[in-house]
PDB file of C-alpha atoms in Angstrom:
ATOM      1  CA  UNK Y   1       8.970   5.441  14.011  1.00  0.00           C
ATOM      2  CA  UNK Y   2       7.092   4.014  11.583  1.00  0.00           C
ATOM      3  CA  UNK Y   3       3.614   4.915  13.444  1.00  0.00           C
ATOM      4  CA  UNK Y   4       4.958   8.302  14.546  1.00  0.00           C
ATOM      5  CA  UNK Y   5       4.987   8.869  10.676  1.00  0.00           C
ATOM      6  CA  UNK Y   6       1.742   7.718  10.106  1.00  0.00           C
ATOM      7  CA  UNK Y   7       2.789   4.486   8.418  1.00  0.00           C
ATOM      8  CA  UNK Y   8       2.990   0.786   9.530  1.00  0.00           C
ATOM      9  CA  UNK Y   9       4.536  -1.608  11.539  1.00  0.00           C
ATOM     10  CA  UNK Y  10       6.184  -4.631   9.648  1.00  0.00           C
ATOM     11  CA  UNK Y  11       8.334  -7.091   9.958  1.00  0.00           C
ATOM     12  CA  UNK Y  12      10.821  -7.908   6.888  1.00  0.00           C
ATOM     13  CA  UNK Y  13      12.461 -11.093   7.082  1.00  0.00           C
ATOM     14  CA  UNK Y  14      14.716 -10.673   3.992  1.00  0.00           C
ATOM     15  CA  UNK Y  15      15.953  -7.369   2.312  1.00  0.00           C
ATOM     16  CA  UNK Y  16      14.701  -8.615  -1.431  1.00  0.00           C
ATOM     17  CA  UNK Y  17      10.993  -8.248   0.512  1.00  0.00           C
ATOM     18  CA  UNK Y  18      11.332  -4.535   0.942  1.00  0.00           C
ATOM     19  CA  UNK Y  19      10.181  -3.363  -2.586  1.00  0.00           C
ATOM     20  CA  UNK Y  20       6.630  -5.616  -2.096  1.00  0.00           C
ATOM     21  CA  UNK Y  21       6.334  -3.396   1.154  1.00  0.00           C
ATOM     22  CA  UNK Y  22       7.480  -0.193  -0.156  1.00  0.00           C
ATOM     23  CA  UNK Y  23       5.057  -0.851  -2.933  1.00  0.00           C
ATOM     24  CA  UNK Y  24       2.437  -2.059  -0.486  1.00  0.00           C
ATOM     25  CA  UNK Y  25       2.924   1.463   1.701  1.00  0.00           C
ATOM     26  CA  UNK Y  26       3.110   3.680  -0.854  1.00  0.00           C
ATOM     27  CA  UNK Y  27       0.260   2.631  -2.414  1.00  0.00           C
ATOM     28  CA  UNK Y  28      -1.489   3.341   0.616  1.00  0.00           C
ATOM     29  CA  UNK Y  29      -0.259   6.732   0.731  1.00  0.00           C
ATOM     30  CA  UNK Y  30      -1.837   7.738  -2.425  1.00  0.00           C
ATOM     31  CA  UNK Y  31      -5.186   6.065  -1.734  1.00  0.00           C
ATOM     32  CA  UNK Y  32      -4.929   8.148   1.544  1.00  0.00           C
ATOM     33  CA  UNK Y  33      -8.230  10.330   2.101  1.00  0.00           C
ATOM     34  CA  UNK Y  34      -7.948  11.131   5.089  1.00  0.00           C
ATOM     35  CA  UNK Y  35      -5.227  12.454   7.579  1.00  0.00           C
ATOM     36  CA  UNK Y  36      -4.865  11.825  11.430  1.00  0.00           C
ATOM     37  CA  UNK Y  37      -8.169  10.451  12.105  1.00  0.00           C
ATOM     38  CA  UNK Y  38      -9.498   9.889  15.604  1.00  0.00           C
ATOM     39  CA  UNK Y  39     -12.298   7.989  17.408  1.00  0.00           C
ATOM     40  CA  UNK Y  40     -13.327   9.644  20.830  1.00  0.00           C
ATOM     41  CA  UNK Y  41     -16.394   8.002  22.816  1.00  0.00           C
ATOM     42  CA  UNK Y  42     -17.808  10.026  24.938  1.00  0.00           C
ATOM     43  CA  UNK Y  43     -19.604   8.180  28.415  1.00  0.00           C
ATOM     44  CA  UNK Y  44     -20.740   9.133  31.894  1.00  0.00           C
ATOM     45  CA  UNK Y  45     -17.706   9.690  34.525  1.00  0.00           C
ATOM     46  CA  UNK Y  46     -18.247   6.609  36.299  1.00  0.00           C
ATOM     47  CA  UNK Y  47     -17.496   4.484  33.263  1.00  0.00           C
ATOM     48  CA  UNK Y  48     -14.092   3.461  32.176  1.00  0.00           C
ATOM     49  CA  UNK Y  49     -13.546   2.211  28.427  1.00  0.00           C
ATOM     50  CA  UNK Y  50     -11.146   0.406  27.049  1.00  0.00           C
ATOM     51  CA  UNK Y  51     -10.247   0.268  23.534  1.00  0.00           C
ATOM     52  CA  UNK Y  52      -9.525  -4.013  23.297  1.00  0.00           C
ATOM     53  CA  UNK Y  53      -7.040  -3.042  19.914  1.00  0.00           C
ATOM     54  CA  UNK Y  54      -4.728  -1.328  21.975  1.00  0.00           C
ATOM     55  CA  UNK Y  55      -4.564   1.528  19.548  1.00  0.00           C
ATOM     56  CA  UNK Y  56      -2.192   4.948  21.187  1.00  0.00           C
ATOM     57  CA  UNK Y  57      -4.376   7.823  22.183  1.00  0.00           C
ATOM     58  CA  UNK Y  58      -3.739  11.297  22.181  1.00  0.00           C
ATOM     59  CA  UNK Y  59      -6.581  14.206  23.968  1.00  0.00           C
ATOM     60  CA  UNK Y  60      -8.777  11.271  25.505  1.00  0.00           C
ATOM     61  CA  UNK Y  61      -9.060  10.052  21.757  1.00  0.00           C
ATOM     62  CA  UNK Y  62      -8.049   6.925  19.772  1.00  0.00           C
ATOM     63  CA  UNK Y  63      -5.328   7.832  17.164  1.00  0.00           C
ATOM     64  CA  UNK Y  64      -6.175   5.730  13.899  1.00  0.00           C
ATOM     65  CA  UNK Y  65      -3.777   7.471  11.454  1.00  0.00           C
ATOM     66  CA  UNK Y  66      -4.330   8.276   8.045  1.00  0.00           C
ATOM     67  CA  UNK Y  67      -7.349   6.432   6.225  1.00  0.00           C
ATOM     68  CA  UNK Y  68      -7.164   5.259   2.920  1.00  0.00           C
ATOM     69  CA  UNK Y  69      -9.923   4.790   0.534  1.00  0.00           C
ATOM     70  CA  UNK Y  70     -11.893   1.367   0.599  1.00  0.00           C
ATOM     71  CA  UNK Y  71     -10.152   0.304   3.813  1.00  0.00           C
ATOM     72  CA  UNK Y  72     -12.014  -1.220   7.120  1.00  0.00           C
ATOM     73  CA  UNK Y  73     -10.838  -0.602  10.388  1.00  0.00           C
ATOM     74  CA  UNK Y  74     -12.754  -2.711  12.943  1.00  0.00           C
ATOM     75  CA  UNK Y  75     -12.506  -1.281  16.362  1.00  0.00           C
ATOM     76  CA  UNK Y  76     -13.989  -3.068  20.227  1.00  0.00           C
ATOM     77  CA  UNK Y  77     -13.844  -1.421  22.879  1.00  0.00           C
ATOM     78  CA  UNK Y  78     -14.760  -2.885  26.220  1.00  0.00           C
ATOM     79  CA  UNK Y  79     -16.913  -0.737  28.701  1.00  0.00           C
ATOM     80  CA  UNK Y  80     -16.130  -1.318  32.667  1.00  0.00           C
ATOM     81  CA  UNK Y  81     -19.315  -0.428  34.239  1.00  0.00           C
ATOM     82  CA  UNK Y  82     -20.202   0.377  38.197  1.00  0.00           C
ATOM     83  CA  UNK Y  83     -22.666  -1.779  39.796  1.00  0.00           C
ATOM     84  CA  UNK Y  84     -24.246   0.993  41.167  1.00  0.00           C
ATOM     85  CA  UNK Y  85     -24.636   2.903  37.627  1.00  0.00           C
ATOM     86  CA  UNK Y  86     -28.797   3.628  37.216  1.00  0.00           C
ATOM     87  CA  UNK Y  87     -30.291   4.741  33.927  1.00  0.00           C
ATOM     88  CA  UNK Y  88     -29.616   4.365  30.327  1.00  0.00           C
ATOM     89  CA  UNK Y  89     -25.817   4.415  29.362  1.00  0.00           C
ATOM     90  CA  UNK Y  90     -25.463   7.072  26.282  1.00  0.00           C
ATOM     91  CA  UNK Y  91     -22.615   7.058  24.114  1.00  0.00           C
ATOM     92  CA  UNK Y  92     -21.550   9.729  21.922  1.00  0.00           C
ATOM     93  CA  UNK Y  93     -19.253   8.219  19.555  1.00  0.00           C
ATOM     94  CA  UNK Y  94     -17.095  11.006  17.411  1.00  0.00           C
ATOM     95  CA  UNK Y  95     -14.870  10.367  14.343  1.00  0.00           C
ATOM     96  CA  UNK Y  96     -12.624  13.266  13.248  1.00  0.00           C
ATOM     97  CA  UNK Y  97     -10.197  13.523  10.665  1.00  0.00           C
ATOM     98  CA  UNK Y  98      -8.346  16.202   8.558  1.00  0.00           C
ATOM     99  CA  UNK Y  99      -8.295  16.729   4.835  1.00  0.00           C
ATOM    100  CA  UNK Y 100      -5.288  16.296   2.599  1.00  0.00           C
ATOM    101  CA  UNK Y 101      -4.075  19.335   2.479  1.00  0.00           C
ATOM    102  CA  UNK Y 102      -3.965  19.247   6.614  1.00  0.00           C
ATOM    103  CA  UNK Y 103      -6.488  22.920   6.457  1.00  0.00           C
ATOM    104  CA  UNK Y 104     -10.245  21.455   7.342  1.00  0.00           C
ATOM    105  CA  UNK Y 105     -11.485  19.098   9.801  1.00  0.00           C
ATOM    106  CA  UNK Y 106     -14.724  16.846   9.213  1.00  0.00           C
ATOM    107  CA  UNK Y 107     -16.352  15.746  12.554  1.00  0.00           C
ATOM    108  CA  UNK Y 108     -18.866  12.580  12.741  1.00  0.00           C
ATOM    109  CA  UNK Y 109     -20.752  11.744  15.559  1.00  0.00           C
ATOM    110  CA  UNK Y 110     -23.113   9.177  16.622  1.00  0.00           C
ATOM    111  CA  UNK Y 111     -25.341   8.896  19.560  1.00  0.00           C
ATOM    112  CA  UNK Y 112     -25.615   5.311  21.193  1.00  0.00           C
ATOM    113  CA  UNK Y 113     -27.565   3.998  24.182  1.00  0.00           C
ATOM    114  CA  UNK Y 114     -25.988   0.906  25.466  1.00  0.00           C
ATOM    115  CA  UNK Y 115     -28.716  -1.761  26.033  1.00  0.00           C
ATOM    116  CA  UNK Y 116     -29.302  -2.800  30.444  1.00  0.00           C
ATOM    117  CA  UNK Y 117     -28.024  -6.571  31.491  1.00  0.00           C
ATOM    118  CA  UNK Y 118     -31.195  -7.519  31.663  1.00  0.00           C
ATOM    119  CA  UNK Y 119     -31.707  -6.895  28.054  1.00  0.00           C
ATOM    120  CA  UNK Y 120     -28.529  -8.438  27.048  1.00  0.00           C
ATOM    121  CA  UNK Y 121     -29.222 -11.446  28.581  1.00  0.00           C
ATOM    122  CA  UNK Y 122     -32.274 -12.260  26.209  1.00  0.00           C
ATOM    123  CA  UNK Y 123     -30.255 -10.569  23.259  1.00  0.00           C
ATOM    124  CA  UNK Y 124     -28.877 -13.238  21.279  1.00  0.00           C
ATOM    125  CA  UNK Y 125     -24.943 -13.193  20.799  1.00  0.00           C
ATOM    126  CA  UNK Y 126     -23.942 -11.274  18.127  1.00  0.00           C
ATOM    127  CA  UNK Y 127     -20.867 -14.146  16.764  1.00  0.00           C
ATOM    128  CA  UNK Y 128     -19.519 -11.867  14.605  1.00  0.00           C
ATOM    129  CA  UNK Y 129     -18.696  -9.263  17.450  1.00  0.00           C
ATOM    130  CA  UNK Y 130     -17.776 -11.773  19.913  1.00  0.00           C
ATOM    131  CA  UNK Y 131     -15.457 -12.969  16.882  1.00  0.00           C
ATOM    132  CA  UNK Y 132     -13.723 -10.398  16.527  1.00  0.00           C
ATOM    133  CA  UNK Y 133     -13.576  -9.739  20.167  1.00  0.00           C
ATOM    134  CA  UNK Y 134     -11.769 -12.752  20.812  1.00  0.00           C
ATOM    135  CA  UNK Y 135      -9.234 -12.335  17.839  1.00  0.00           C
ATOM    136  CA  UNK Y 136      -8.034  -9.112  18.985  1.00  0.00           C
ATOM    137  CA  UNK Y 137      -7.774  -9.950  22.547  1.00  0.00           C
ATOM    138  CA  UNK Y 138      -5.628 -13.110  21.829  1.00  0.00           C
ATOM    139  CA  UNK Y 139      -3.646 -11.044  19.859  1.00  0.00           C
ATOM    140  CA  UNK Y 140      -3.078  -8.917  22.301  1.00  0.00           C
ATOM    141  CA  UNK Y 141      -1.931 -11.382  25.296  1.00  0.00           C
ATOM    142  CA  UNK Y 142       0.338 -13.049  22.431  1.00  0.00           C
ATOM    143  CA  UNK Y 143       2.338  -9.398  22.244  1.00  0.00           C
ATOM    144  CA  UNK Y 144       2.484  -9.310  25.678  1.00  0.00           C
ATOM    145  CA  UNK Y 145       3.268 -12.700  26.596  1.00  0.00           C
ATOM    146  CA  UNK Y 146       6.107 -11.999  23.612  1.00  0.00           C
ATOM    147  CA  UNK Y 147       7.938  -9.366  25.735  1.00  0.00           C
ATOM    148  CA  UNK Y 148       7.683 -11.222  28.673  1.00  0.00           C
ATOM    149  CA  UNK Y 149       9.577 -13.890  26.894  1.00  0.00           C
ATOM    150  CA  UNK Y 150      11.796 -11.656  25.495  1.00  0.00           C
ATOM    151  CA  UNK Y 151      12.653 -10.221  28.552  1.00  0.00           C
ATOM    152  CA  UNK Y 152      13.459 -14.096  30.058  1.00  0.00           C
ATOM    153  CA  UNK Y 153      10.167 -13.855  32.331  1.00  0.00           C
ATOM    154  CA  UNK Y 154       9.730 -17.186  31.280  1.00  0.00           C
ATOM    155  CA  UNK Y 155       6.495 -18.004  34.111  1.00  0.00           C
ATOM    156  CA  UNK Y 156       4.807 -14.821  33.382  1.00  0.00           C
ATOM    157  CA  UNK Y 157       4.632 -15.383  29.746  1.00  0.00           C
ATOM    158  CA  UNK Y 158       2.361 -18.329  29.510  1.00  0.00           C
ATOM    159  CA  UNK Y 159       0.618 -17.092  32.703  1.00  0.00           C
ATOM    160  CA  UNK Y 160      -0.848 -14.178  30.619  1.00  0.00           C
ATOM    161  CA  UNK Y 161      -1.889 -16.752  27.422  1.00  0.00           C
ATOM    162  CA  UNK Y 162      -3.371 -19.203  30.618  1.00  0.00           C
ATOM    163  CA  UNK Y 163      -5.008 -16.157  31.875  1.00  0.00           C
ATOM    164  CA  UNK Y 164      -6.701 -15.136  28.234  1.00  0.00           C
ATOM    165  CA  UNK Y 165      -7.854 -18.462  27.866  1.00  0.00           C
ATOM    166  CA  UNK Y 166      -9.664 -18.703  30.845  1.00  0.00           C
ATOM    167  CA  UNK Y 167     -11.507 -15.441  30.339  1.00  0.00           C
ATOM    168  CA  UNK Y 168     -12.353 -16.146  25.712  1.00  0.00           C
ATOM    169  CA  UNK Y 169     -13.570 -19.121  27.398  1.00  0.00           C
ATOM    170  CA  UNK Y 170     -16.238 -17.198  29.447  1.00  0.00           C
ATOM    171  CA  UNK Y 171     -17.112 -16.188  25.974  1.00  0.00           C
ATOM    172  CA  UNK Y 172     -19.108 -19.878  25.433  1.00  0.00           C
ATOM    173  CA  UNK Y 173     -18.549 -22.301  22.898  1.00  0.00           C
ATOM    174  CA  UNK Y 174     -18.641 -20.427  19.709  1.00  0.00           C
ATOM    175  CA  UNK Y 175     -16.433 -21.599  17.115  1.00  0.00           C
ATOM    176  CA  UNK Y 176     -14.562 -18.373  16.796  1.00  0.00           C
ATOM    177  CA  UNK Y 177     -13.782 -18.107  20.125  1.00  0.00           C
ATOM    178  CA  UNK Y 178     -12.727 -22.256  20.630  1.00  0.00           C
ATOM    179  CA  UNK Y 179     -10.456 -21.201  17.441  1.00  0.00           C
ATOM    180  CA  UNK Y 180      -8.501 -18.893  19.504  1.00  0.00           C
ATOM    181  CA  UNK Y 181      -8.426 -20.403  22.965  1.00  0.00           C
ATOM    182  CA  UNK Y 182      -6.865 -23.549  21.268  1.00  0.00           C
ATOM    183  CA  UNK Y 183      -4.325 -21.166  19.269  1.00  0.00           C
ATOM    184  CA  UNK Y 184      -3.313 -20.077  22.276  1.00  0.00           C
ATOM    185  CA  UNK Y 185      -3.209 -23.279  23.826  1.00  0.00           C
ATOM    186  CA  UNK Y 186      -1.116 -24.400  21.354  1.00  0.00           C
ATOM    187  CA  UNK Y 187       2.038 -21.614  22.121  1.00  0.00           C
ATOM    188  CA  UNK Y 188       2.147 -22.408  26.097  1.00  0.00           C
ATOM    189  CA  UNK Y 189       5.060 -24.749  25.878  1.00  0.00           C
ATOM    190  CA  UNK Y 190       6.767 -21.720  23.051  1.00  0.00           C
ATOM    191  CA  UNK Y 191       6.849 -19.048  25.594  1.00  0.00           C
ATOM    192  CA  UNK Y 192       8.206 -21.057  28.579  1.00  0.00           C
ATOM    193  CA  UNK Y 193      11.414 -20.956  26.875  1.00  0.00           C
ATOM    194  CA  UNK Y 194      13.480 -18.823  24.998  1.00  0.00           C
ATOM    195  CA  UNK Y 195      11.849 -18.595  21.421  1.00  0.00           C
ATOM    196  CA  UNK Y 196      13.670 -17.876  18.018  1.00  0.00           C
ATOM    197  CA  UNK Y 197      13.723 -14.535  17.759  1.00  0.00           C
ATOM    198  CA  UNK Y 198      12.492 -14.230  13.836  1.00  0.00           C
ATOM    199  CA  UNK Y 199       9.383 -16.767  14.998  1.00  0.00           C
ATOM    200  CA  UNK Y 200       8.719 -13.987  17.735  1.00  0.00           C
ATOM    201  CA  UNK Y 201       9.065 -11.127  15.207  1.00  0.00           C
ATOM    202  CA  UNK Y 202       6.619 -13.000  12.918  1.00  0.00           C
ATOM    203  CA  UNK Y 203       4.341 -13.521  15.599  1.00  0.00           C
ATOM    204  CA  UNK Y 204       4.376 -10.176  16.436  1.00  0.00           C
ATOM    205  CA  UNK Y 205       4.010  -9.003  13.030  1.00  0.00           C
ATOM    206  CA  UNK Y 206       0.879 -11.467  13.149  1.00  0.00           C
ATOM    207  CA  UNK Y 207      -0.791 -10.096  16.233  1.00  0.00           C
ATOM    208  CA  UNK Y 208      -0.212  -6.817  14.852  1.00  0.00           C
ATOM    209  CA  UNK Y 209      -1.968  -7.011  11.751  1.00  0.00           C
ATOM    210  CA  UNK Y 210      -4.824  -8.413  13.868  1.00  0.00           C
ATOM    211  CA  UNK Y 211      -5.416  -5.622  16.215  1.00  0.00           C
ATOM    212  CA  UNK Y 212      -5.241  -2.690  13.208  1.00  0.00           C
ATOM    213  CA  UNK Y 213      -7.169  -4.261  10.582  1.00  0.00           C
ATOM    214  CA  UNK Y 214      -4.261  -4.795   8.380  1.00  0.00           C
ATOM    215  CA  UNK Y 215      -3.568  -7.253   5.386  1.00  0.00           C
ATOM    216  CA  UNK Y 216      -4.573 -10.644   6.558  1.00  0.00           C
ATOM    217  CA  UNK Y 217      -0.863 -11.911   7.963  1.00  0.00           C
ATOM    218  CA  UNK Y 218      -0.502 -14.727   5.563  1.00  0.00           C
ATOM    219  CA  UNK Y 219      -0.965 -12.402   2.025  1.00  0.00           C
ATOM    220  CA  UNK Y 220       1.869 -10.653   2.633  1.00  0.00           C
ATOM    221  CA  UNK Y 221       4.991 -11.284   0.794  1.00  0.00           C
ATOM    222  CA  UNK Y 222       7.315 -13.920   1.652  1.00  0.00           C
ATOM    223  CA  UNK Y 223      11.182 -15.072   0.708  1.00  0.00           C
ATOM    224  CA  UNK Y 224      11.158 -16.175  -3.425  1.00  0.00           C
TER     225      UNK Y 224
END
């Protein structure tokens, strides 16, 4: 509902919390500058893309919501290309958004050419990407790994966090990554059994703020 409205997801542990969040959302709202903004990228048939934050779509395109002013939204997407794909790989990435009032529409686009495996190979890593990369992703196998325990699949839950871990670990050693694979490492034993259900709403919450560049998880306000 909350999305649907162009709001947020959050989780409120206790009812003397809601005024920080009201406060927190509303203030948002009037630092809003632009309305229903949406990311398309644009690629050749054969190639499948994946947008890792597991943001809804709508039209082929990435629904991001309203914007508000001074805010970041970091976005990876993950591109599944053929074997037999020749040639450069162009990109046409588009941002479009509505104003205020909901009458004019401002379109952004930017052209990309993905670089050949050759040349990534002698590329050096880009850590802050690969980061990122790996935060979102683990945040997305915790969700999932949540419902499956919530739903009592209580093997398939940490089969999905053993299952991330084996592919962030693919990643190398980086420190970012190691942070997250041993995160995750750390909740196996938590989803083989029934977990407290306001731990899995925090974690939740958590993962959440994670994937769609929200407050950092740990700023937000807590029980006085």
């Amino acid at each position: 509902i909350a999305e649907a409205g162009s709001g947020h997801f959050y989780f409120i542990e206790q009812a003397r919390q809601i005024p920080d969040f009201l406060t927190s959302e509303l203030g948002e709202i009037l630092a809003t500058i632009a309305r229903s903004a949406k990311v398309r990228i644009a690629a050749p048939q054969s190639i499948r893309i994946d947008c890792i934050n597991g943001l809804p779509t709508s039209h082929e395109a990435f629904d991001l919501g309203d914007l508000a002013e001074d805010s970041t939204t970091d976005l990876c997407f993950a591109l599944e290309v053929p074997e037999t794909f020749e040639g450069p790989l162009a990109l046409q990435a588009t941002l479009a958004w509505t104003d205020l009032d909901g009458q004019k529409q401002t379109t952004v686009e930017e052209a990309v050419v993905a670089a050949s495996h050759g040349t990534s190979l002698l590329t050096p890593l880009n850590e802050t990407v690969i980061g990122q990369v790996a935060r979102v992703r683990a945040a997305r196998a915790r969700e999932e790994a949540l419902t499956l325990n919530r739903d009592g699949q209580f093997e398939k839950a940490p089969a999905v966090i053993e299952a991330e871990m084996a592919q962030l670990m693919e990643f190398g050693d980086l420190p970012a990554v190691q942070s997250e694979v041993a995160s995750l490492r750390g909740l196996l034993s938590s989803f083989a059994e029934p977990m407290d259900a306001i731990d899995a709403k925090k974690m939740r919450m958590a993962s959440y703020a994670v994937r769609r560049s929200r407050h950092d998880p740990s700023a937000y306000p807590k029980e006085r």
